[in-house]
mmCIF file of C-alpha atoms in Angstrom:
data_model
loop_
_atom_site.group_PDB
_atom_site.id
_atom_site.type_symbol
_atom_site.label_atom_id
_atom_site.label_comp_id
_atom_site.label_asym_id
_atom_site.label_seq_id
_atom_site.Cartn_x
_atom_site.Cartn_y
_atom_site.Cartn_z
ATOM 1 C CA MET A 215 -32.515 19.187 -15.216
ATOM 2 C CA THR A 216 -33.222 16.728 -12.276
ATOM 3 C CA LEU A 217 -31.921 17.345 -8.937
ATOM 4 C CA LEU A 218 -29.969 13.965 -9.113
ATOM 5 C CA ARG A 219 -28.439 15.392 -12.446
ATOM 6 C CA ILE A 220 -27.304 18.362 -10.976
ATOM 7 C CA LEU A 221 -25.948 16.691 -7.999
ATOM 8 C CA LEU A 222 -23.746 14.662 -10.374
ATOM 9 C CA VAL A 223 -22.993 17.077 -12.911
ATOM 10 C CA VAL A 224 -21.748 19.968 -10.968
ATOM 11 C CA PRO A 225 -19.043 18.085 -8.984
ATOM 12 C CA LEU A 226 -17.989 16.915 -12.279
ATOM 13 C CA LEU A 227 -17.554 20.403 -13.670
ATOM 14 C CA ALA A 228 -15.416 21.152 -10.663
ATOM 15 C CA LEU A 229 -13.391 18.091 -11.312
ATOM 16 C CA ALA A 230 -12.477 19.630 -14.823
ATOM 17 C CA ALA A 231 -9.872 21.662 -13.177
ATOM 18 C CA CYS A 232 -8.167 18.288 -12.193
ATOM 19 C CA ALA A 233 -4.953 17.918 -14.589
ATOM 20 C CA THR A 234 -3.386 14.488 -13.593
ATOM 21 C CA PRO A 235 -2.036 13.687 -17.052
ATOM 22 C CA VAL A 236 -3.230 10.577 -18.995
ATOM 23 C CA GLY A 237 -0.232 8.885 -18.601
ATOM 24 C CA ALA A 238 -0.132 9.097 -14.650
ATOM 25 C CA ARG A 239 -3.910 8.031 -15.063
ATOM 26 C CA THR A 240 -2.892 5.332 -17.438
ATOM 27 C CA ALA A 241 -0.232 3.908 -14.585
ATOM 28 C CA GLU A 242 -3.003 4.063 -11.898
ATOM 29 C CA ALA A 243 -5.382 2.052 -14.017
ATOM 30 C CA VAL A 244 -2.445 -0.641 -14.467
ATOM 31 C CA ALA A 245 -2.335 -0.577 -10.621
ATOM 32 C CA ILE A 246 -6.122 -1.401 -10.222
ATOM 33 C CA VAL A 247 -6.503 -3.768 -12.760
ATOM 34 C CA ARG A 248 -3.451 -5.719 -11.448
ATOM 35 C CA GLY A 249 -4.972 -5.140 -7.842
ATOM 36 C CA PHE A 250 -7.925 -7.005 -9.054
ATOM 37 C CA GLN A 251 -6.260 -9.799 -10.898
ATOM 38 C CA ALA A 252 -3.920 -10.503 -7.869
ATOM 39 C CA SER A 253 -6.772 -10.877 -5.384
ATOM 40 C CA ASP A 254 -8.622 -14.170 -4.673
ATOM 41 C CA HIS A 255 -11.661 -12.373 -6.720
ATOM 42 C CA PRO A 256 -10.092 -11.701 -10.127
ATOM 43 C CA ILE A 257 -12.018 -10.266 -13.034
ATOM 44 C CA PRO A 258 -12.739 -13.573 -15.325
ATOM 45 C CA ALA A 259 -10.281 -13.253 -18.638
ATOM 46 C CA ALA A 260 -13.861 -14.025 -20.638
ATOM 47 C CA VAL A 261 -15.167 -10.532 -19.260
ATOM 48 C CA PHE A 262 -12.739 -8.834 -20.724
ATOM 49 C CA GLU A 263 -12.818 -10.678 -23.930
ATOM 50 C CA ASN A 264 -16.314 -9.792 -24.521
ATOM 51 C CA ALA A 265 -16.101 -6.233 -23.211
ATOM 52 C CA GLN A 266 -16.826 -3.482 -25.927
ATOM 53 C CA GLY A 267 -15.830 -0.609 -23.266
ATOM 54 C CA VAL A 268 -14.019 -0.496 -20.002
ATOM 55 C CA ALA A 269 -13.570 2.432 -17.729
ATOM 56 C CA ILE A 270 -11.315 2.307 -14.666
ATOM 57 C CA LEU A 271 -11.623 4.501 -11.923
ATOM 58 C CA ARG A 272 -10.499 5.545 -8.418
ATOM 59 C CA GLU A 273 -12.987 7.440 -6.231
ATOM 60 C CA GLY A 274 -12.736 9.218 -2.649
ATOM 61 C CA SER A 275 -15.876 10.442 -0.515
ATOM 62 C CA GLY A 276 -15.983 12.609 1.910
ATOM 63 C CA ALA A 277 -18.095 13.073 4.914
ATOM 64 C CA LEU A 278 -21.078 15.037 3.782
ATOM 65 C CA LEU A 279 -25.039 15.275 4.462
ATOM 66 C CA ILE A 280 -25.446 14.673 0.990
ATOM 67 C CA GLY A 281 -22.414 12.170 0.336
ATOM 68 C CA GLY A 282 -20.296 13.369 -2.563
ATOM 69 C CA SER A 283 -17.458 11.509 -4.417
ATOM 70 C CA GLY A 284 -14.906 12.462 -7.182
ATOM 71 C CA GLY A 285 -12.013 10.769 -8.750
ATOM 72 C CA GLU A 286 -10.439 9.953 -11.991
ATOM 73 C CA GLY A 287 -9.901 7.626 -14.487
ATOM 74 C CA VAL A 288 -9.220 6.297 -18.120
ATOM 75 C CA PHE A 289 -11.657 4.809 -20.515
ATOM 76 C CA LEU A 290 -10.760 2.557 -23.343
ATOM 77 C CA LYS A 291 -12.850 1.080 -26.026
ATOM 78 C CA ARG A 292 -12.577 -2.374 -27.939
ATOM 79 C CA THR A 293 -11.139 -1.947 -31.389
ATOM 80 C CA GLN A 294 -10.357 -4.373 -34.256
ATOM 81 C CA THR A 295 -6.969 -5.091 -33.321
ATOM 82 C CA GLY A 296 -7.210 -4.907 -29.360
ATOM 83 C CA TRP A 297 -7.733 -1.875 -27.156
ATOM 84 C CA SER A 298 -7.975 2.126 -28.102
ATOM 85 C CA ALA A 299 -5.715 4.616 -26.421
ATOM 86 C CA PRO A 300 -6.996 5.904 -22.884
ATOM 87 C CA VAL A 301 -9.299 8.630 -22.858
ATOM 88 C CA ALA A 302 -9.296 10.684 -19.610
ATOM 89 C CA ILE A 303 -12.111 10.731 -17.519
ATOM 90 C CA ASN A 304 -13.497 12.278 -14.373
ATOM 91 C CA THR A 305 -15.944 10.713 -11.966
ATOM 92 C CA ALA A 306 -18.645 12.018 -9.329
ATOM 93 C CA GLY A 307 -21.381 10.522 -7.586
ATOM 94 C CA ALA A 308 -24.054 11.503 -5.107
ATOM 95 C CA THR A 309 -25.885 9.646 -2.306
ATOM 96 C CA ILE A 310 -28.717 11.243 -0.001
ATOM 97 C CA GLY A 311 -28.034 10.600 3.779
ATOM 98 C CA LEU A 312 -25.590 10.950 6.784
ATOM 99 C CA GLN A 313 -22.044 10.234 5.716
ATOM 100 C CA ALA A 314 -19.085 9.471 7.897
ATOM 101 C CA GLY A 315 -15.457 9.166 7.503
ATOM 102 C CA TYR A 316 -13.685 9.379 4.012
ATOM 103 C CA GLN A 317 -12.911 6.296 1.873
ATOM 104 C CA THR A 318 -11.719 5.288 -1.382
ATOM 105 C CA ARG A 319 -13.072 2.967 -3.919
ATOM 106 C CA ASP A 320 -11.552 1.417 -7.444
ATOM 107 C CA ILE A 321 -14.184 0.259 -9.991
ATOM 108 C CA VAL A 322 -13.659 -1.341 -13.030
ATOM 109 C CA LEU A 323 -16.821 -0.909 -15.341
ATOM 110 C CA ILE A 324 -17.374 -3.330 -18.146
ATOM 111 C CA MET A 325 -19.489 -2.213 -21.145
ATOM 112 C CA ASN A 326 -20.834 -5.151 -22.800
ATOM 113 C CA THR A 327 -22.518 -3.631 -25.782
ATOM 114 C CA THR A 328 -21.509 -1.065 -28.390
ATOM 115 C CA ASP A 329 -24.455 0.740 -27.581
ATOM 116 C CA GLU A 330 -23.233 1.442 -24.271
ATOM 117 C CA VAL A 331 -20.247 2.529 -25.483
ATOM 118 C CA THR A 332 -21.760 4.768 -28.326
ATOM 119 C CA ARG A 333 -24.013 6.474 -25.677
ATOM 120 C CA PHE A 334 -20.923 7.476 -23.542
ATOM 121 C CA LEU A 335 -18.874 8.961 -26.753
ATOM 122 C CA ASP A 336 -21.892 10.704 -28.085
ATOM 123 C CA ASP A 337 -23.051 12.445 -24.821
ATOM 124 C CA GLY A 338 -19.429 12.682 -23.342
ATOM 125 C CA LEU A 339 -21.311 11.785 -19.654
ATOM 126 C CA TYR A 340 -22.003 8.140 -18.770
ATOM 127 C CA GLY A 341 -24.157 7.111 -15.702
ATOM 128 C CA VAL A 342 -24.917 4.028 -14.097
ATOM 129 C CA ALA A 343 -27.534 3.798 -11.398
ATOM 130 C CA GLU A 344 -27.356 1.535 -8.587
ATOM 131 C CA ALA A 345 -30.434 -0.064 -9.550
ATOM 132 C CA SER A 346 -29.153 -0.803 -13.198
ATOM 133 C CA ALA A 347 -25.594 -1.795 -12.538
ATOM 134 C CA VAL A 348 -24.836 -5.264 -12.279
ATOM 135 C CA ALA A 349 -22.028 -6.607 -10.130
ATOM 136 C CA GLY A 350 -19.568 -8.536 -12.782
ATOM 137 C CA PRO A 351 -19.608 -12.685 -12.604
ATOM 138 C CA ALA A 352 -16.921 -14.368 -10.679
ATOM 139 C CA THR A 353 -17.122 -17.191 -13.074
ATOM 140 C CA THR A 354 -14.872 -18.201 -16.065
ATOM 141 C CA ASP A 355 -18.134 -18.087 -18.608
ATOM 142 C CA PRO A 356 -19.957 -14.452 -18.203
ATOM 143 C CA ASN A 357 -22.730 -16.028 -19.799
ATOM 144 C CA ASN A 358 -23.279 -19.278 -18.240
ATOM 145 C CA ALA A 359 -26.562 -18.413 -17.166
ATOM 146 C CA GLY A 360 -27.926 -18.252 -20.764
ATOM 147 C CA GLY A 361 -29.794 -15.385 -22.419
ATOM 148 C CA PRO A 362 -28.554 -11.629 -23.063
ATOM 149 C CA GLY A 363 -26.432 -10.450 -20.351
ATOM 150 C CA PRO A 364 -26.507 -6.918 -18.883
ATOM 151 C CA ALA A 365 -25.305 -3.827 -20.747
ATOM 152 C CA THR A 366 -22.786 -3.251 -18.006
ATOM 153 C CA TYR A 367 -20.890 -4.823 -15.087
ATOM 154 C CA TYR A 368 -19.105 -3.561 -12.192
ATOM 155 C CA TYR A 369 -16.156 -4.754 -10.111
ATOM 156 C CA LEU A 370 -15.592 -2.839 -7.013
ATOM 157 C CA ARG A 371 -12.875 -2.733 -4.536
ATOM 158 C CA LYS A 372 -13.255 -0.671 -1.285
ATOM 159 C CA GLU A 373 -10.411 0.235 1.017
ATOM 160 C CA GLY A 374 -8.877 -3.260 0.260
ATOM 161 C CA ILE A 375 -12.051 -5.303 0.248
ATOM 162 C CA PHE A 376 -13.421 -6.718 -2.905
ATOM 163 C CA GLY A 377 -17.090 -7.060 -4.132
ATOM 164 C CA GLY A 378 -19.945 -5.119 -2.440
ATOM 165 C CA LEU A 379 -22.744 -2.855 -3.920
ATOM 166 C CA LEU A 380 -22.083 0.227 -6.090
ATOM 167 C CA VAL A 381 -24.035 2.208 -3.796
ATOM 168 C CA GLY A 382 -25.296 5.259 -5.275
ATOM 169 C CA GLY A 383 -24.074 4.142 -8.778
ATOM 170 C CA VAL A 384 -21.260 6.079 -10.695
ATOM 171 C CA THR A 385 -21.113 8.870 -13.018
ATOM 172 C CA PHE A 386 -18.449 10.239 -15.334
ATOM 173 C CA MET A 387 -17.439 12.386 -18.204
ATOM 174 C CA THR A 388 -14.672 12.984 -20.446
ATOM 175 C CA ALA A 389 -11.991 15.318 -19.104
ATOM 176 C CA ASP A 390 -11.677 17.263 -22.157
ATOM 177 C CA LYS A 391 -8.706 19.498 -20.686
ATOM 178 C CA VAL A 392 -6.593 16.930 -20.000
ATOM 179 C CA ASN A 393 -7.075 14.756 -22.896
ATOM 180 C CA ARG A 394 -6.500 18.045 -25.291
ATOM 181 C CA GLU A 395 -3.224 18.638 -23.374
ATOM 182 C CA LEU A 396 -1.661 15.265 -24.509
ATOM 183 C CA TYR A 397 -3.510 14.511 -27.541
ATOM 184 C CA GLY A 398 -3.607 18.075 -29.070
ATOM 185 C CA PRO A 399 -6.307 21.063 -28.783
ATOM 186 C CA ASP A 400 -8.868 19.601 -31.679
ATOM 187 C CA VAL A 401 -8.989 16.250 -30.503
ATOM 188 C CA THR A 402 -12.036 14.353 -29.604
ATOM 189 C CA ALA A 403 -12.664 11.453 -27.418
ATOM 190 C CA GLN A 404 -14.039 9.906 -30.665
ATOM 191 C CA ASP A 405 -10.613 10.613 -32.205
ATOM 192 C CA ILE A 406 -8.564 9.002 -29.375
ATOM 193 C CA VAL A 407 -10.901 5.850 -29.546
ATOM 194 C CA GLY A 408 -10.713 5.798 -33.499
ATOM 195 C CA GLY A 409 -6.941 5.336 -33.369
ATOM 196 C CA ASN A 410 -6.094 8.914 -34.728
ATOM 197 C CA VAL A 411 -3.648 9.699 -31.890
ATOM 198 C CA LYS A 412 -0.252 8.363 -30.517
ATOM 199 C CA PRO A 413 -1.178 6.545 -27.195
ATOM 200 C CA PRO A 414 1.114 7.433 -24.284
ATOM 201 C CA ALA A 415 3.741 5.862 -22.538
ATOM 202 C CA GLY A 416 2.298 2.932 -20.408
ATOM 203 C CA THR A 417 -0.298 2.576 -22.657
ATOM 204 C CA THR A 418 1.066 -1.068 -23.729
ATOM 205 C CA ILE A 419 1.297 -2.187 -20.097
ATOM 206 C CA LEU A 420 -2.429 -1.368 -19.574
ATOM 207 C CA TRP A 421 -3.356 -3.193 -22.743
ATOM 208 C CA GLN A 422 -1.495 -6.269 -21.579
ATOM 209 C CA ALA A 423 -3.387 -5.872 -18.294
ATOM 210 C CA LEU A 424 -6.461 -5.866 -19.827
ATOM 211 C CA ASN A 425 -5.942 -9.103 -21.729
#
């Protein structure tokens, strides 16, 4: 296991104890999406329409020599009829270097291909490095440049400021304990996105926000 992977996975394992219910995470995801859409730089509708998966995250980072961040969120998969029920996820990141202060950031991560969604669901862990993440387009046509687009877009809001670089990338994993508490002890992330569970209260509002 590489040093970077250790730096990312260890905080994620610690976050496994975070037990914010899926319903509360869903409500926070609604607030995050609405915050983006009410800004001067909303996420274009076409980006959501073309998305195969979306992760909505709120992270906080503290002052450490090895900068660490952690947070919570939800993941939804595109289905034949719209969006799946939300999967609870935990996030963590690590950047080397002197850090100062404490800050939060809201992230909407758009997976544009089914391969990216499958990679996350198969592994239970998904990471986007700073070098490979592409800031999402602000135009109404995300493919106006021609040719195949990137596998992943991100939209970032940091302490009320929209845009900027996704420094250090972002990594998240399924919050299995939280998901089991709502959906049942034997339910997997595949079951949740496959429509085999009853969505929690507030999910319809999140679906509407994404549409």
